[in-house]
């Protein structure tokens, strides 16, 4: 069984991520979407919310598993008995950091291979950071994130307005 890990922050999940996961399911028997537990960053969505969103979007899809990890990615990948890391490449600007991460991961664990996949062209400019920025400034994000993400963003916004 060919098992791949697709790691990331997913704060929030975008249609670009969904596209990569869908493409990955055609290449691998199973994709584990692994959300990084990063105590340094202050995320918009809690870990539980991100897990919940991903599970909802991929419910009924036994070849997509949602999990969380902390520590070194390669340790997590090995612990899950997987040997492939999937990363999305949108533009040349992604290349430098992705190249560094892939080679560092290879040095740490030579048996684990990083596979880069390109999302559909229409998603190449989307990032979680831009989604948060545009939404917080009143811009439209429909079609760029799954519907559940859009409604959760709205709920968060309402909560903030009421809390003022
Ligand atoms: O969605 P992101 O924020 O681009 O994902 C980055 C991620 C989670 C893939 C990366 O930060 C990571 O693998 N972190 C785990 C710590 C680690 O293994 N660092 C060394 C690898 S270079």
Short mmCIF file of C-alpha atoms and ligand atoms in Angstrom, two decimals:
data_model
loop_
_atom_site.label_atom_id
_atom_site.label_comp_id
_atom_site.label_asym_id
_atom_site.label_seq_id
_atom_site.Cartn_x
_atom_site.Cartn_y
_atom_site.Cartn_z
CA UNK A 1 0.00 0.00 0.00
CA UNK A 2 1.44 3.38 -1.04
CA UNK A 3 0.89 5.78 1.82
CA UNK A 4 1.66 9.51 1.54
CA UNK A 5 1.64 12.30 4.11
CA UNK A 6 0.47 15.77 3.11
CA UNK A 7 1.66 18.05 5.94
CA UNK A 8 0.78 21.68 6.55
CA UNK A 9 -0.77 24.32 8.75
CA UNK A 10 -4.13 24.40 6.93
CA UNK A 11 -5.11 27.65 8.67
CA UNK A 12 -7.50 27.56 6.91
CA UNK A 13 -7.92 24.80 4.34
CA UNK A 14 -8.16 26.31 0.83
CA UNK A 15 -9.43 24.90 -2.46
CA UNK A 16 -5.76 24.70 -3.50
CA UNK A 17 -5.13 22.23 -0.66
CA UNK A 18 -8.29 20.29 -1.55
CA UNK A 19 -7.11 20.09 -5.17
CA UNK A 20 -3.72 18.69 -4.12
CA UNK A 21 -5.35 16.12 -1.82
CA UNK A 22 -7.72 15.03 -4.64
CA UNK A 23 -4.80 14.68 -7.06
CA UNK A 24 -2.83 12.77 -4.44
CA UNK A 25 -5.60 10.21 -4.01
CA UNK A 26 -5.12 9.28 -7.68
CA UNK A 27 -1.43 8.59 -7.12
CA UNK A 28 -1.44 6.99 -3.67
CA UNK A 29 -3.59 4.40 -1.95
CA UNK A 30 -4.04 6.71 0.99
CA UNK A 31 -3.19 10.31 1.87
CA UNK A 32 -2.74 11.31 5.49
CA UNK A 33 -3.38 15.03 5.83
CA UNK A 34 -1.18 15.92 8.80
CA UNK A 35 -1.79 19.23 10.53
CA UNK A 36 1.22 20.68 12.33
CA UNK A 37 0.69 21.45 16.00
CA UNK A 38 2.69 24.67 16.09
CA UNK A 39 2.74 26.28 19.50
CA UNK A 40 4.74 29.27 18.27
CA UNK A 41 2.24 30.50 15.68
CA UNK A 42 -1.07 31.95 16.81
CA UNK A 43 -3.50 30.40 14.35
CA UNK A 44 -6.92 31.76 13.41
CA UNK A 45 -8.50 28.31 13.67
CA UNK A 46 -7.73 26.04 16.60
CA UNK A 47 -6.31 22.62 15.93
CA UNK A 48 -9.71 21.07 16.72
CA UNK A 49 -11.45 23.40 14.26
CA UNK A 50 -8.96 22.59 11.51
CA UNK A 51 -9.30 18.84 12.10
CA UNK A 52 -13.07 19.20 12.12
CA UNK A 53 -13.11 21.17 8.84
CA UNK A 54 -10.83 18.70 7.05
CA UNK A 55 -12.82 15.69 8.32
CA UNK A 56 -16.06 17.30 7.16
CA UNK A 57 -14.71 18.09 3.68
CA UNK A 58 -13.32 14.56 3.22
CA UNK A 59 -16.01 12.57 5.04
CA UNK A 60 -16.89 9.33 3.30
CA UNK A 61 -13.43 9.22 1.72
CA UNK A 62 -11.61 6.28 3.32
CA UNK A 63 -8.44 7.07 1.35
CA UNK A 64 -8.08 10.47 3.07
CA UNK A 65 -7.17 10.47 6.77
CA UNK A 66 -6.85 13.59 8.90
CA UNK A 67 -4.31 13.62 11.71
CA UNK A 68 -2.12 16.03 13.67
CA UNK A 69 1.60 15.90 14.35
CA UNK A 70 4.26 17.69 16.34
CA UNK A 71 8.03 17.53 16.20
CA UNK A 72 9.94 16.50 13.11
CA UNK A 73 7.88 15.72 10.05
CA UNK A 74 10.16 12.84 9.02
CA UNK A 75 9.67 11.19 12.43
CA UNK A 76 5.93 11.43 12.01
CA UNK A 77 6.12 10.03 8.44
CA UNK A 78 8.27 7.11 9.57
CA UNK A 79 6.00 6.48 12.56
CA UNK A 80 3.05 6.18 10.20
CA UNK A 81 5.05 3.77 8.05
CA UNK A 82 4.75 6.09 5.06
CA UNK A 83 7.64 7.01 2.77
CA UNK A 84 6.30 9.90 0.74
CA UNK A 85 5.73 13.54 1.66
CA UNK A 86 3.42 15.47 -0.67
CA UNK A 87 3.79 19.23 -1.02
CA UNK A 88 2.03 21.62 -3.36
CA UNK A 89 4.05 23.97 -5.55
CA UNK A 90 2.17 27.02 -6.75
CA UNK A 91 4.77 29.33 -8.14
CA UNK A 92 8.49 29.86 -8.38
CA UNK A 93 8.32 31.76 -5.09
CA UNK A 94 7.40 28.53 -3.28
CA UNK A 95 10.36 26.73 -4.73
CA UNK A 96 13.13 28.04 -2.52
CA UNK A 97 11.66 27.11 0.85
CA UNK A 98 10.20 23.87 -0.48
CA UNK A 99 13.57 22.90 -1.95
CA UNK A 100 15.27 23.59 1.39
CA UNK A 101 12.69 21.62 3.35
CA UNK A 102 12.76 18.68 0.94
CA UNK A 103 16.56 18.45 1.04
CA UNK A 104 16.68 18.84 4.82
CA UNK A 105 14.08 16.11 5.16
CA UNK A 106 16.09 13.92 2.77
CA UNK A 107 19.22 14.47 4.84
CA UNK A 108 17.35 13.58 8.01
CA UNK A 109 15.68 10.57 6.45
CA UNK A 110 17.06 9.46 3.06
CA UNK A 111 14.34 6.86 2.51
CA UNK A 112 11.55 9.42 2.58
CA UNK A 113 10.85 11.05 -0.78
CA UNK A 114 9.15 14.43 -1.26
CA UNK A 115 6.75 14.61 -4.19
CA UNK A 116 5.66 18.03 -5.47
CA UNK A 117 2.31 18.49 -7.08
CA UNK A 118 0.89 21.50 -8.88
CA UNK A 119 -2.66 22.59 -8.13
CA UNK A 120 -5.05 23.60 -10.90
CA UNK A 121 -4.00 26.92 -12.43
CA UNK A 122 -7.05 28.69 -11.00
CA UNK A 123 -5.74 28.05 -7.48
CA UNK A 124 -2.10 28.97 -7.98
CA UNK A 125 -2.39 32.39 -6.36
CA UNK A 126 -4.35 31.27 -3.29
CA UNK A 127 -2.73 31.00 0.12
CA UNK A 128 -4.20 30.62 3.60
CA UNK A 129 -2.55 33.91 4.54
CA UNK A 130 -4.23 35.82 1.69
CA UNK A 131 -7.60 34.21 2.41
CA UNK A 132 -7.43 35.43 6.03
CA UNK A 133 -6.34 38.90 4.97
CA UNK A 134 -8.95 39.33 2.24
CA UNK A 135 -11.77 37.97 4.41
CA UNK A 136 -10.84 40.11 7.42
CA UNK A 137 -10.94 43.21 5.20
CA UNK A 138 -14.40 42.38 3.87
CA UNK A 139 -13.39 40.76 0.56
CA UNK A 140 -15.11 37.83 -1.10
CA UNK A 141 -13.45 34.40 -0.72
CA UNK A 142 -16.24 32.30 -2.26
CA UNK A 143 -14.87 29.68 -4.63
CA UNK A 144 -11.41 29.90 -3.09
CA UNK A 145 -12.14 27.87 0.04
CA UNK A 146 -14.61 25.04 0.77
CA UNK A 147 -18.05 26.32 1.85
CA UNK A 148 -17.54 25.10 5.41
CA UNK A 149 -14.42 27.28 5.69
CA UNK A 150 -16.32 30.31 4.46
CA UNK A 151 -19.09 29.78 7.00
CA UNK A 152 -16.60 29.17 9.83
CA UNK A 153 -14.82 32.40 8.86
CA UNK A 154 -18.16 34.21 9.06
CA UNK A 155 -18.89 32.69 12.48
CA UNK A 156 -15.50 33.84 13.75
CA UNK A 157 -16.10 37.33 12.42
CA UNK A 158 -19.54 37.49 14.12
CA UNK A 159 -18.01 36.25 17.38
CA UNK A 160 -15.42 39.01 17.23
CA UNK A 161 -17.94 41.75 16.51
CA UNK A 162 -20.10 40.58 19.43
CA UNK A 163 -17.10 40.36 21.72
CA UNK A 164 -16.26 44.04 21.14
O1 LIG B 1 1.46 24.77 5.49
P1 LIG B 1 2.88 25.10 5.85
O2 LIG B 1 2.90 26.06 7.03
O3 LIG B 1 3.66 25.59 4.67
O4 LIG B 1 3.58 23.72 6.33
C1 LIG B 1 4.91 23.69 6.79
C2 LIG B 1 5.28 22.31 7.39
C3 LIG B 1 4.27 21.88 8.43
C4 LIG B 1 5.31 21.27 6.29
C5 LIG B 1 6.70 22.44 8.01
O5 LIG B 1 6.75 23.55 8.84
C6 LIG B 1 7.14 21.21 8.80
O6 LIG B 1 7.35 20.15 8.26
N1 LIG B 1 7.26 21.35 10.15
C7 LIG B 1 7.63 20.29 11.04
C8 LIG B 1 9.00 20.50 11.67
C9 LIG B 1 10.09 19.90 10.83
O7 LIG B 1 10.12 18.73 10.51
N2 LIG B 1 11.07 20.76 10.42
C10 LIG B 1 12.19 20.38 9.61
C11 LIG B 1 11.79 20.11 8.18
S1 LIG B 1 12.57 21.17 7.11
#
